[in-house]
mmCIF file of N, CA and C in Angstrom:
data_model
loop_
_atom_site.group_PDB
_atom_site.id
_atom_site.type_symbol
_atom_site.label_atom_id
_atom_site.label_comp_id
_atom_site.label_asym_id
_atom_site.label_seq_id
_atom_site.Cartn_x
_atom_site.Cartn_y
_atom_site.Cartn_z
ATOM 1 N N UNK A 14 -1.366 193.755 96.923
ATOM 2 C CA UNK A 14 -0.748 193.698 98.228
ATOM 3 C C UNK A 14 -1.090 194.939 99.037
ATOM 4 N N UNK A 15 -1.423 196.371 98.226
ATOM 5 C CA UNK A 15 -1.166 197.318 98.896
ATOM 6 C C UNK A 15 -2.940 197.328 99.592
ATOM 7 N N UNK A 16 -3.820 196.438 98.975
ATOM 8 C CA UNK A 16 -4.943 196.842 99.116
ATOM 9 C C UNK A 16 -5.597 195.798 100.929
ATOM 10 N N UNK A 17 -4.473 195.091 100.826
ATOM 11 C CA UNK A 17 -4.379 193.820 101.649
ATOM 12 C C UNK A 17 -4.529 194.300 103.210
ATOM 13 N N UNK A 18 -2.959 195.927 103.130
ATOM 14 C CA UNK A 18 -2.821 197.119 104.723
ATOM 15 C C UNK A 18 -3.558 198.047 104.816
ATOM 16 N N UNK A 19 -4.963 197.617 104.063
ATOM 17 C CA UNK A 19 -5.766 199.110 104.165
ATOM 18 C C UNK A 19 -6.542 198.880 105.247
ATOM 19 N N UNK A 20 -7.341 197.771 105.219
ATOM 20 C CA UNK A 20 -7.857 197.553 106.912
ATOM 21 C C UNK A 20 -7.237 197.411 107.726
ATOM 22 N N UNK A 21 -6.159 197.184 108.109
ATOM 23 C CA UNK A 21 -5.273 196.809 109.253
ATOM 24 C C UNK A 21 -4.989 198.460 109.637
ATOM 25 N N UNK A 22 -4.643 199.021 108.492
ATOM 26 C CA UNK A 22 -4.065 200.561 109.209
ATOM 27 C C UNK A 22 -5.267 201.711 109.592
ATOM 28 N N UNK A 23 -6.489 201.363 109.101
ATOM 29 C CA UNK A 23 -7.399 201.847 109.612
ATOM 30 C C UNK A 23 -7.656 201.397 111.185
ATOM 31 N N UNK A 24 -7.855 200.709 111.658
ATOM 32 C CA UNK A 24 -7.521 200.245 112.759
ATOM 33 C C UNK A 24 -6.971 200.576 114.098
ATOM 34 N N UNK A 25 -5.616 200.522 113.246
ATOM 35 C CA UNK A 25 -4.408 200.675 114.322
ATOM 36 C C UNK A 25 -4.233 202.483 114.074
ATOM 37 N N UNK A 26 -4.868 203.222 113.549
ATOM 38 C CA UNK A 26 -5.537 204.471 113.341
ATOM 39 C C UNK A 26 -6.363 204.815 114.199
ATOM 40 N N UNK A 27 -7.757 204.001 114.330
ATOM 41 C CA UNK A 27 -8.213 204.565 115.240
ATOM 42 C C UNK A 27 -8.142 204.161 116.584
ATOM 43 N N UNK A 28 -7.153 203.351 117.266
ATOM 44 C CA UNK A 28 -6.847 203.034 118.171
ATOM 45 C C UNK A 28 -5.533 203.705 118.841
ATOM 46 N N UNK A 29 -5.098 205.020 118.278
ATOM 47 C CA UNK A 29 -4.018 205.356 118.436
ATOM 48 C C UNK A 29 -4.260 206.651 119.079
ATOM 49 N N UNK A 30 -5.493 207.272 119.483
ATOM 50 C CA UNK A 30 -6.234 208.348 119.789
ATOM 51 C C UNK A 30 -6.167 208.309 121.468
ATOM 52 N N UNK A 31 -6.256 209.557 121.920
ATOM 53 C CA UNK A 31 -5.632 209.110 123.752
ATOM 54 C C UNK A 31 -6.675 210.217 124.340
ATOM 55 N N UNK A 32 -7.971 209.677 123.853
ATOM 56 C CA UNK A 32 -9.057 211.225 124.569
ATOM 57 C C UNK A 32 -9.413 210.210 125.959
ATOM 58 N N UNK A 33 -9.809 210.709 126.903
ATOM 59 C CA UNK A 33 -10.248 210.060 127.989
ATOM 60 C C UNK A 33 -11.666 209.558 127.929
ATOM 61 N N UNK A 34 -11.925 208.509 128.119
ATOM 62 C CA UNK A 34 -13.586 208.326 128.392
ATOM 63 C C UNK A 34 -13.908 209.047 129.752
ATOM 64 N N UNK A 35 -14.559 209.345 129.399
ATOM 65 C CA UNK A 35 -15.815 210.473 130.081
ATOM 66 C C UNK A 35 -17.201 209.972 130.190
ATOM 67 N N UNK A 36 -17.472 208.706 129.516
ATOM 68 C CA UNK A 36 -18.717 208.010 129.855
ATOM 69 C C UNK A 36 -18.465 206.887 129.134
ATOM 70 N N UNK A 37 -19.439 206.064 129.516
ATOM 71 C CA UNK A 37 -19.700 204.131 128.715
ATOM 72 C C UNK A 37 -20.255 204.652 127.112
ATOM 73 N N UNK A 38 -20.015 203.987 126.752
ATOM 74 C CA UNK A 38 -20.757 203.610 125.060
ATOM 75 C C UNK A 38 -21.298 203.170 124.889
ATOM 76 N N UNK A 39 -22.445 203.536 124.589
ATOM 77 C CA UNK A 39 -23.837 202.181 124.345
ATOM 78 C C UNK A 39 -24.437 202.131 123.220
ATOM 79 N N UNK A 40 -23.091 202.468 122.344
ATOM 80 C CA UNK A 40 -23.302 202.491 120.711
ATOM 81 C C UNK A 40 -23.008 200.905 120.186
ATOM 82 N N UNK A 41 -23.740 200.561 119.295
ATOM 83 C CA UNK A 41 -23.943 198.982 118.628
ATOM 84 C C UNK A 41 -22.585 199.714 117.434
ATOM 85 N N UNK A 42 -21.860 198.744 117.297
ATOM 86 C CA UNK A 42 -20.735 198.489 116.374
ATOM 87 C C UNK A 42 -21.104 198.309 114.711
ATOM 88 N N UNK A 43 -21.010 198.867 113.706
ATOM 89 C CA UNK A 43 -21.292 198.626 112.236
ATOM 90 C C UNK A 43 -20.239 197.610 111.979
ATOM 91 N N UNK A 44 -20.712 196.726 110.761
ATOM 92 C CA UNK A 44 -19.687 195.919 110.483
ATOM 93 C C UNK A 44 -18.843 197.058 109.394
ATOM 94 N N UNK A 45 -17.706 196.486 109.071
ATOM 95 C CA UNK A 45 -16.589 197.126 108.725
ATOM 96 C C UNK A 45 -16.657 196.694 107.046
ATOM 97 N N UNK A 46 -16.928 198.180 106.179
ATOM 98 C CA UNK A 46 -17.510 197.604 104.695
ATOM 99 C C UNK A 46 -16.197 196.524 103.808
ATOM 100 N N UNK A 47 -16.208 196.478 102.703
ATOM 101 C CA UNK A 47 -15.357 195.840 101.824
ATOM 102 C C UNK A 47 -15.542 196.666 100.757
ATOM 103 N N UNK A 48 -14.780 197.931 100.441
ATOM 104 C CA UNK A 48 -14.336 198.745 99.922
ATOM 105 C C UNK A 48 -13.731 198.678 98.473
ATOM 106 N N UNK A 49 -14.261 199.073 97.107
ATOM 107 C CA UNK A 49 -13.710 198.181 96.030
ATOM 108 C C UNK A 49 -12.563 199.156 95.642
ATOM 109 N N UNK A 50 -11.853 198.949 94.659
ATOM 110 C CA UNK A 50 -10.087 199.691 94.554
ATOM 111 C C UNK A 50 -10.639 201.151 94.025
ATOM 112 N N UNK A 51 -10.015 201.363 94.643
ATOM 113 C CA UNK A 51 -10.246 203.283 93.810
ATOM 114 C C UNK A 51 -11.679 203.980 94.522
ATOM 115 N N UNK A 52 -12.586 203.233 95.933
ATOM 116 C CA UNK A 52 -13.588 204.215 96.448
ATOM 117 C C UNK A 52 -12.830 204.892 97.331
ATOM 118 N N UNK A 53 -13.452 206.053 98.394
ATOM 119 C CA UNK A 53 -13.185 206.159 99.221
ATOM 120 C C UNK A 53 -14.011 206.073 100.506
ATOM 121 N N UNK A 54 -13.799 206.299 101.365
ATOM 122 C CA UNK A 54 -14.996 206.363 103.037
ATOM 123 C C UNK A 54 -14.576 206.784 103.916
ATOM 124 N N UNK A 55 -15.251 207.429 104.793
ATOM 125 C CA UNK A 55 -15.170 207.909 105.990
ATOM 126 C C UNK A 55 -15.513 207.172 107.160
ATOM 127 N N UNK A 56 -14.291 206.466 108.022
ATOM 128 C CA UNK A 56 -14.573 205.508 109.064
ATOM 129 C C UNK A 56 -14.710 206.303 110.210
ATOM 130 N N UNK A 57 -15.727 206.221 110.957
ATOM 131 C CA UNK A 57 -15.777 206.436 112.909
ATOM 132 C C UNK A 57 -15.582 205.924 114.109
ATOM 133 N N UNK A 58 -14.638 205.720 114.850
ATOM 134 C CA UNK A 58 -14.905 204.753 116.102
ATOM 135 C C UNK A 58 -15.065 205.653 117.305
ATOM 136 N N UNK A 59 -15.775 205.020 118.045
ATOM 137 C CA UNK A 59 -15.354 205.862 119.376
ATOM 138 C C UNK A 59 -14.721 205.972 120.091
ATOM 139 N N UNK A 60 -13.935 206.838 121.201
ATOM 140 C CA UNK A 60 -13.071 206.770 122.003
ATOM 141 C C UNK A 60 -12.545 206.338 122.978
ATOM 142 N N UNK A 61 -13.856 205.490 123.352
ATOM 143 C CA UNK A 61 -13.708 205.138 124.776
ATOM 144 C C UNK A 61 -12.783 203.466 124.436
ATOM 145 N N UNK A 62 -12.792 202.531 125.748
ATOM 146 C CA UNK A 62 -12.053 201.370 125.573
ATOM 147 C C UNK A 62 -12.746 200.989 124.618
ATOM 148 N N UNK A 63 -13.877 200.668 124.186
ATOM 149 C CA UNK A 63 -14.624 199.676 123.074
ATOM 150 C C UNK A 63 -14.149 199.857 122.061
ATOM 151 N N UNK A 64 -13.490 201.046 121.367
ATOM 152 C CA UNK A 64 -12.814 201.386 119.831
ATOM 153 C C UNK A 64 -14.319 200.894 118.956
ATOM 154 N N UNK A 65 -15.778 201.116 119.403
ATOM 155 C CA UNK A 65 -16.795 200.720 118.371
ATOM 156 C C UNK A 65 -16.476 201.546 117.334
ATOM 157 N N UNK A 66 -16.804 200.446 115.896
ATOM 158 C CA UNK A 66 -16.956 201.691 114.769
ATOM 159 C C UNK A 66 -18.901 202.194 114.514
ATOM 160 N N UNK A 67 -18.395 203.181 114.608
ATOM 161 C CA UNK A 67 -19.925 203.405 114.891
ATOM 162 C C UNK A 67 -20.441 204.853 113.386
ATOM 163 N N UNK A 68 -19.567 204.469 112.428
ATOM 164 C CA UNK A 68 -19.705 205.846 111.722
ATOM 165 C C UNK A 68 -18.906 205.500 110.240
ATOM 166 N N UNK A 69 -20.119 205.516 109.016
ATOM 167 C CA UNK A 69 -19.617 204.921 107.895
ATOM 168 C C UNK A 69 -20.279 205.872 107.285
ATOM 169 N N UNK A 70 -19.399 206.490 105.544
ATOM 170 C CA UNK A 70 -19.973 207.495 104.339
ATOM 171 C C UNK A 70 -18.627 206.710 103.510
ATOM 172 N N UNK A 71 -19.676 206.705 102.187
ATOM 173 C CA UNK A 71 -19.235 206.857 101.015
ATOM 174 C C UNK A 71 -19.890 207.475 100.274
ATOM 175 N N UNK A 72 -19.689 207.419 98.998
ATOM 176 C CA UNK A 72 -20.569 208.009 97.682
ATOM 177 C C UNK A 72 -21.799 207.468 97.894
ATOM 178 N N UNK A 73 -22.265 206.314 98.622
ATOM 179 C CA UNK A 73 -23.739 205.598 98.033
ATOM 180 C C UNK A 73 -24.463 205.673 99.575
ATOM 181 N N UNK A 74 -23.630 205.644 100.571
ATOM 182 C CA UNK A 74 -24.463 205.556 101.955
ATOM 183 C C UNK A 74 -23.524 206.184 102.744
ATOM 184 N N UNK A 75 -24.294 206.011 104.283
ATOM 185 C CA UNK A 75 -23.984 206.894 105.616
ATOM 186 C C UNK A 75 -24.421 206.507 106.491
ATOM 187 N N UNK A 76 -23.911 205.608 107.328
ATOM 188 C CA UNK A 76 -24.424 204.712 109.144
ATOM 189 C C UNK A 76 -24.098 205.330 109.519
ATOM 190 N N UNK A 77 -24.865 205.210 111.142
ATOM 191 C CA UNK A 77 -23.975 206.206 112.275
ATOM 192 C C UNK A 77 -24.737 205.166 113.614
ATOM 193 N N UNK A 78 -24.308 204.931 114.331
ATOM 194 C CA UNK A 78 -24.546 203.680 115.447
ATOM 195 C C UNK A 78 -24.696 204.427 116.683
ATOM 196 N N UNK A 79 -25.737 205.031 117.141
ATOM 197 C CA UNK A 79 -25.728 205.845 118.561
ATOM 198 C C UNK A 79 -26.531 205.073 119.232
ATOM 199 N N UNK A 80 -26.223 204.536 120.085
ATOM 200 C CA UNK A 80 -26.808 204.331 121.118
ATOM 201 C C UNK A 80 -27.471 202.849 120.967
ATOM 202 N N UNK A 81 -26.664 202.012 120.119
ATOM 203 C CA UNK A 81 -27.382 200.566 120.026
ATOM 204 C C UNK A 81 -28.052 200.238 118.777
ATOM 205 N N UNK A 82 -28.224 201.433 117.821
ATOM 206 C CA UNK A 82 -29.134 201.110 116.538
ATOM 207 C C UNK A 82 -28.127 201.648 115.526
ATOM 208 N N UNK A 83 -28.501 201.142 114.271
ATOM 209 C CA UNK A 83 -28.088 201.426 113.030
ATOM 210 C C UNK A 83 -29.201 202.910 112.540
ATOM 211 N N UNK A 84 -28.506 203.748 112.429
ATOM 212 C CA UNK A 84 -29.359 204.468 111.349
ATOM 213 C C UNK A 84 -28.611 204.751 110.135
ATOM 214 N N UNK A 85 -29.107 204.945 109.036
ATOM 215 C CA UNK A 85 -29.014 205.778 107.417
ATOM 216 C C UNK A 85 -28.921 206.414 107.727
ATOM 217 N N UNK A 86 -28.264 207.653 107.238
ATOM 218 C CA UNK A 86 -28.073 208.761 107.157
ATOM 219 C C UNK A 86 -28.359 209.424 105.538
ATOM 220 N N UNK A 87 -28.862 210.560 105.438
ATOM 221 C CA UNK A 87 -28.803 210.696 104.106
ATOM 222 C C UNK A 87 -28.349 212.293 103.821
ATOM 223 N N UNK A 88 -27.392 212.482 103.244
ATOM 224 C CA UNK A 88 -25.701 213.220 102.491
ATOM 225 C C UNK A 88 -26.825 214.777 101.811
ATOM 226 N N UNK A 89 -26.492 215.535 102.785
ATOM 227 C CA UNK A 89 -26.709 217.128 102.429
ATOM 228 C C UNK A 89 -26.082 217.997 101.187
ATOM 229 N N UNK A 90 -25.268 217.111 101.457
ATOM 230 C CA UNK A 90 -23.612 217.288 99.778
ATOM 231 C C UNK A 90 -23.230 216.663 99.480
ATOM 232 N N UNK A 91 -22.422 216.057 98.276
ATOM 233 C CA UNK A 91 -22.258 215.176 97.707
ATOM 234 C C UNK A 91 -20.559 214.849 98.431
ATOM 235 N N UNK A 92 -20.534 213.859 99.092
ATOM 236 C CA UNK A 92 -19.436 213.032 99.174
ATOM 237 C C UNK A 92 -17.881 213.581 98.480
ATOM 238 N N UNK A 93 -16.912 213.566 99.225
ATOM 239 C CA UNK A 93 -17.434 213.737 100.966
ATOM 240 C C UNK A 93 -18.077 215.229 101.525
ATOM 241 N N UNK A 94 -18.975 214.605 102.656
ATOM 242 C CA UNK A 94 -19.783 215.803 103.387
ATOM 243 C C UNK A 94 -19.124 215.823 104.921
ATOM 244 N N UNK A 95 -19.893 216.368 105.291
ATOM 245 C CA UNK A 95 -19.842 216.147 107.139
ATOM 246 C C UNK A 95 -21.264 216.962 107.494
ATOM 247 N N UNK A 96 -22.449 216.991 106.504
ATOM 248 C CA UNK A 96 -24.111 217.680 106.665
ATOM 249 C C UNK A 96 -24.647 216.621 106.682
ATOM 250 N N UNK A 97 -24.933 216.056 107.338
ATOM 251 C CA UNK A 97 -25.959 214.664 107.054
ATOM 252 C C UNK A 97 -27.497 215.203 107.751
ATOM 253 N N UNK A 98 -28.918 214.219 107.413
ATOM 254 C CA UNK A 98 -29.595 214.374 107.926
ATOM 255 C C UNK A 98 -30.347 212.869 108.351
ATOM 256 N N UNK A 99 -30.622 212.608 109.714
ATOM 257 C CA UNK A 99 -31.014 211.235 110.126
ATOM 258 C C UNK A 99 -32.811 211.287 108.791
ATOM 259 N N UNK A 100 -33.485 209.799 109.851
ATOM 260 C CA UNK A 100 -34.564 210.104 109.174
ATOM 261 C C UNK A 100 -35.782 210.485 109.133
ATOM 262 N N UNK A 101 -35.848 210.993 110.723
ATOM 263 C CA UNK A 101 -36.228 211.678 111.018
ATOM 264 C C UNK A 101 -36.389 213.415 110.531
ATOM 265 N N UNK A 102 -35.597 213.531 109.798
ATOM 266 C CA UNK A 102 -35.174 214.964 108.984
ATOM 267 C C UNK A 102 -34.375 215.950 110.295
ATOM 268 N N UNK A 103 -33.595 215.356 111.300
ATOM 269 C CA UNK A 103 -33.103 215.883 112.211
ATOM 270 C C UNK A 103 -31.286 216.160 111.763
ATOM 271 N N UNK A 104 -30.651 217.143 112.239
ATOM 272 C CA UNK A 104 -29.293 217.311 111.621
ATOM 273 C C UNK A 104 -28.504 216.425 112.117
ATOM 274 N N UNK A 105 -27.364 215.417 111.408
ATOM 275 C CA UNK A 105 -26.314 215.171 112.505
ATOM 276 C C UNK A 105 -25.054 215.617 111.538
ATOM 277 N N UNK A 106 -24.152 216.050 112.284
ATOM 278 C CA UNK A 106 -22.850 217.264 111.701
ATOM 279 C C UNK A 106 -21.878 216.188 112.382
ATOM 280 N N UNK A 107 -20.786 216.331 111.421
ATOM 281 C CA UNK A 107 -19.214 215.710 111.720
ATOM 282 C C UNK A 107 -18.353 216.768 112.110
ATOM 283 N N UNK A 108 -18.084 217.298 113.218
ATOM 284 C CA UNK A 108 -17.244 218.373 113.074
ATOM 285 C C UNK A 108 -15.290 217.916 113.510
ATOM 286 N N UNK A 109 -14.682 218.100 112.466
ATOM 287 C CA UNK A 109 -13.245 217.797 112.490
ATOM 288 C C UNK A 109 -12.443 218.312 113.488
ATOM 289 N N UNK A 110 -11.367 217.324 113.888
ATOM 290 C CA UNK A 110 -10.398 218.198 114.693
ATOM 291 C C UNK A 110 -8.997 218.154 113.589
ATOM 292 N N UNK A 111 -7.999 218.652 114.191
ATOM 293 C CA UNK A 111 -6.282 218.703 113.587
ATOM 294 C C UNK A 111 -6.886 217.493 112.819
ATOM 295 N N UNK A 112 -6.523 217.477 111.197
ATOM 296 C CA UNK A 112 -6.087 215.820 110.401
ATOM 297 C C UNK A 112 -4.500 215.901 111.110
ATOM 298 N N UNK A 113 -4.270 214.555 110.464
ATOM 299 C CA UNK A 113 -2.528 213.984 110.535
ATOM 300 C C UNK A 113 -2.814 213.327 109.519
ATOM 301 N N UNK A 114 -2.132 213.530 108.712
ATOM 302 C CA UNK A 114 -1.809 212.365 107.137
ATOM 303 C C UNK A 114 -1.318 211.046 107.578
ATOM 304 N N UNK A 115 -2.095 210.569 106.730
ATOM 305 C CA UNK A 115 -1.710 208.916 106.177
ATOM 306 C C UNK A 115 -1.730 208.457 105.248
ATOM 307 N N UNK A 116 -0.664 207.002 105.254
ATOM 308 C CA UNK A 116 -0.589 206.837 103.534
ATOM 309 C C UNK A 116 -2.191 206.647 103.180
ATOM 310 N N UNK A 117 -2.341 207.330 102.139
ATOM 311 C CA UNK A 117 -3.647 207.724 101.125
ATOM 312 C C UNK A 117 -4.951 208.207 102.350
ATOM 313 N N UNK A 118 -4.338 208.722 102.715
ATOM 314 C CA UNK A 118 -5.573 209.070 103.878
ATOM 315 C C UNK A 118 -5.446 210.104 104.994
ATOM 316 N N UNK A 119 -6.307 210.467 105.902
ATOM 317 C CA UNK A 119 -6.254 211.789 107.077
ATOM 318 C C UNK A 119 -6.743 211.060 108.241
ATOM 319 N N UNK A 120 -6.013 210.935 108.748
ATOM 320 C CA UNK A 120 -6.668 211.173 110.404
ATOM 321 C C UNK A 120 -7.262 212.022 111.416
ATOM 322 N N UNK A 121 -8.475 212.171 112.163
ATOM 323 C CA UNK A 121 -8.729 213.329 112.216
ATOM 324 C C UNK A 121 -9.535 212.461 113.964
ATOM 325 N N UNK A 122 -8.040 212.045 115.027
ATOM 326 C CA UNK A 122 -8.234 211.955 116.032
ATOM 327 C C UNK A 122 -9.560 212.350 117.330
ATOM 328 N N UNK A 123 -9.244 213.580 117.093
ATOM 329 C CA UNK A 123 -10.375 214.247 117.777
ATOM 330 C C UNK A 123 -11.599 214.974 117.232
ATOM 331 N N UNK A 124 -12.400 214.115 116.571
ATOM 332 C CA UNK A 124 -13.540 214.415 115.435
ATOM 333 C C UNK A 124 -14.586 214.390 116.472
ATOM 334 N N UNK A 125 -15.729 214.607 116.161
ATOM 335 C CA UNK A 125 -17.110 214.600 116.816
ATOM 336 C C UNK A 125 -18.651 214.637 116.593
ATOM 337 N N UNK A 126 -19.444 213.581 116.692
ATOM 338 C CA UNK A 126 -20.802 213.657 115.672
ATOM 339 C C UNK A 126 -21.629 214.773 117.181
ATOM 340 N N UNK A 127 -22.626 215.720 116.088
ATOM 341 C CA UNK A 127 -23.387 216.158 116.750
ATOM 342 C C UNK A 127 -24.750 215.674 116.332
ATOM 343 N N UNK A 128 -25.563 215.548 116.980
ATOM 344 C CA UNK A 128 -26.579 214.977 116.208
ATOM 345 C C UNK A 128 -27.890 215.117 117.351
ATOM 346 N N UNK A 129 -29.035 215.335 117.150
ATOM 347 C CA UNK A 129 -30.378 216.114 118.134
ATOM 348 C C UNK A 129 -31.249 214.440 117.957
ATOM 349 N N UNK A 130 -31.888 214.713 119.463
ATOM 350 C CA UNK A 130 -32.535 213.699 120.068
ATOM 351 C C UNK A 130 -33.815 214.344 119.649
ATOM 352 N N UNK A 131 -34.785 213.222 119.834
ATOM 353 C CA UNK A 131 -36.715 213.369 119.633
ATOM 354 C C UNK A 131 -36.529 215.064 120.343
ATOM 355 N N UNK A 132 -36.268 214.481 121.577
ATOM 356 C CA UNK A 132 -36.607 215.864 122.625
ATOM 357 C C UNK A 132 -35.891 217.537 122.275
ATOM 358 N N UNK A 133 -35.244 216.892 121.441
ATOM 359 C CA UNK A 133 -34.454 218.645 120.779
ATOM 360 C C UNK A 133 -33.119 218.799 121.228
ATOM 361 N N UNK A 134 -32.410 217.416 122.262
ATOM 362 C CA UNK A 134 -31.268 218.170 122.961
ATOM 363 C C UNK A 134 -30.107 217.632 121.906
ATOM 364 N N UNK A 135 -29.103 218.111 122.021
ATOM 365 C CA UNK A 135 -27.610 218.007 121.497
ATOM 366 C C UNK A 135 -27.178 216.625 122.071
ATOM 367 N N UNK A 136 -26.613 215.646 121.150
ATOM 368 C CA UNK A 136 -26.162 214.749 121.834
ATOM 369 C C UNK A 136 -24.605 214.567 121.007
ATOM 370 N N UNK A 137 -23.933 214.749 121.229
ATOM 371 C CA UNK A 137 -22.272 214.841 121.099
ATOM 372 C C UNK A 137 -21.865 213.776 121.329
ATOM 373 N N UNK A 138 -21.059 213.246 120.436
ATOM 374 C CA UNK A 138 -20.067 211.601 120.383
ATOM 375 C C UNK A 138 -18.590 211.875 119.691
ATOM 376 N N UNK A 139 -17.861 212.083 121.136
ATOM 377 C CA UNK A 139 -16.408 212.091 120.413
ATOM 378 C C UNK A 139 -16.104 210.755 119.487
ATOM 379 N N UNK A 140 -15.547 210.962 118.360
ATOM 380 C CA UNK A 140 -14.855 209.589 117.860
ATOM 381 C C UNK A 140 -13.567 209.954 117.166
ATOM 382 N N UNK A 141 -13.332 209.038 116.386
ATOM 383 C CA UNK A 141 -11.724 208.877 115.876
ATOM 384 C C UNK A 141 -12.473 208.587 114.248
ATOM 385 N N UNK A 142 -11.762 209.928 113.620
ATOM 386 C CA UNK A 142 -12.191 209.262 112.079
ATOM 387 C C UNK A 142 -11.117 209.654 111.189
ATOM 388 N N UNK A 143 -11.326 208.501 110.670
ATOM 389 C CA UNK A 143 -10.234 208.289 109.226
ATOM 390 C C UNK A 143 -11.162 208.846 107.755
ATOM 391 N N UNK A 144 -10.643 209.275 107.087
ATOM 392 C CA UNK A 144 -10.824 209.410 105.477
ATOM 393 C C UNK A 144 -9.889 208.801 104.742
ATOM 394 N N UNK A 145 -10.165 207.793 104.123
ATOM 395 C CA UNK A 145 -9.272 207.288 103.231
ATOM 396 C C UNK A 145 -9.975 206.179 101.900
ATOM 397 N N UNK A 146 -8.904 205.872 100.680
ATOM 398 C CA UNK A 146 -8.881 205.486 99.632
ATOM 399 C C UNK A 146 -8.626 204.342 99.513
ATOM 400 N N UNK A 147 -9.438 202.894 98.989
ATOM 401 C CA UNK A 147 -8.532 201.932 98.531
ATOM 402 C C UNK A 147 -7.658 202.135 97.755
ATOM 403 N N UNK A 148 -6.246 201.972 97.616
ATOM 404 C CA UNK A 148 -5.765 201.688 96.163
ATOM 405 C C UNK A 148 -5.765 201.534 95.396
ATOM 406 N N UNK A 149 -5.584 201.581 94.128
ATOM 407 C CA UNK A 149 -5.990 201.198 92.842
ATOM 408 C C UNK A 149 -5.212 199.346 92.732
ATOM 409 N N UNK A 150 -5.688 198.800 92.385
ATOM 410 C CA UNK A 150 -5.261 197.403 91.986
ATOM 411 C C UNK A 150 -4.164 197.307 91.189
ATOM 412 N N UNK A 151 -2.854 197.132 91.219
ATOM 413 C CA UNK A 151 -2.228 197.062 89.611
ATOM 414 C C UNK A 151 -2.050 195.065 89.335
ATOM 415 N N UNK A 152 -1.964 195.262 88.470
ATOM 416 C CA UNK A 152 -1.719 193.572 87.983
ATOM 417 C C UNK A 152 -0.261 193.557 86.597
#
């Protein structure tokens, strides 16, 4: 049962964030994984009205959705990180704001991917990210 409110409160998590859009999103949406009991992951959405999730890590992988495409990401440290490198071998950094606890999990409202374009510039994406745990299953 407990494993049943883990997507729902991710969700209503990152929809609970009150940053202003400051521009459109023209980030393509990741689908939303299926998480087995006892992993954990790091969810991203963005801020603006769209709530896209645009930002996935676990132990085995790392999406990040800028601007309409899926990329891999591949983990500078072992899970959890916030060092990633696209595949290009270019940096993209998670940098945290305040967490707020949740059951089995952190909220971390005002989070932000940094991550460098072909051309060298900084391209910054406020989002809303959760860290959290499935449950363990009991029977």
């Amino acid at each position: 049962m407990r494993s049943l409110c883990f997507i729902p409160a991710l969700f209503l998590a990152a929809c609970a964030t009150s940053a202003p859009n400051t521009s459109p999103s023209k980030a393509a949406s990741l689908e939303l994984p299926q998480m087995k009991s006892g992993e954990c992951g790091l969810f991203g959405w963005t801020t603006d009205e769209k709530r896209s999730f645009v930002f996935y890590a676990d132990e085995d992988e790392a999406k990040y959705a800028p601007q309409g495409q899926i990329i891999k990401l591949a983990a500078n440290e072992a899970f959890p990180t916030l060092d990633y490198t696209d595949p290009e071998g270019r940096p993209v950094i998670i940098k945290l704001g305040k967490g707020e606890p949740l059951v089995g999990g952190t909220r971390y409202p005002f989070a932000r991917i940094t991550s460098k374009t072909a051309d060298g510039w900084d391209r910054v994406m406020p989002i809303a990210l959760v860290r959290s745990c499935q449950s363990s299953a009991s029977q």
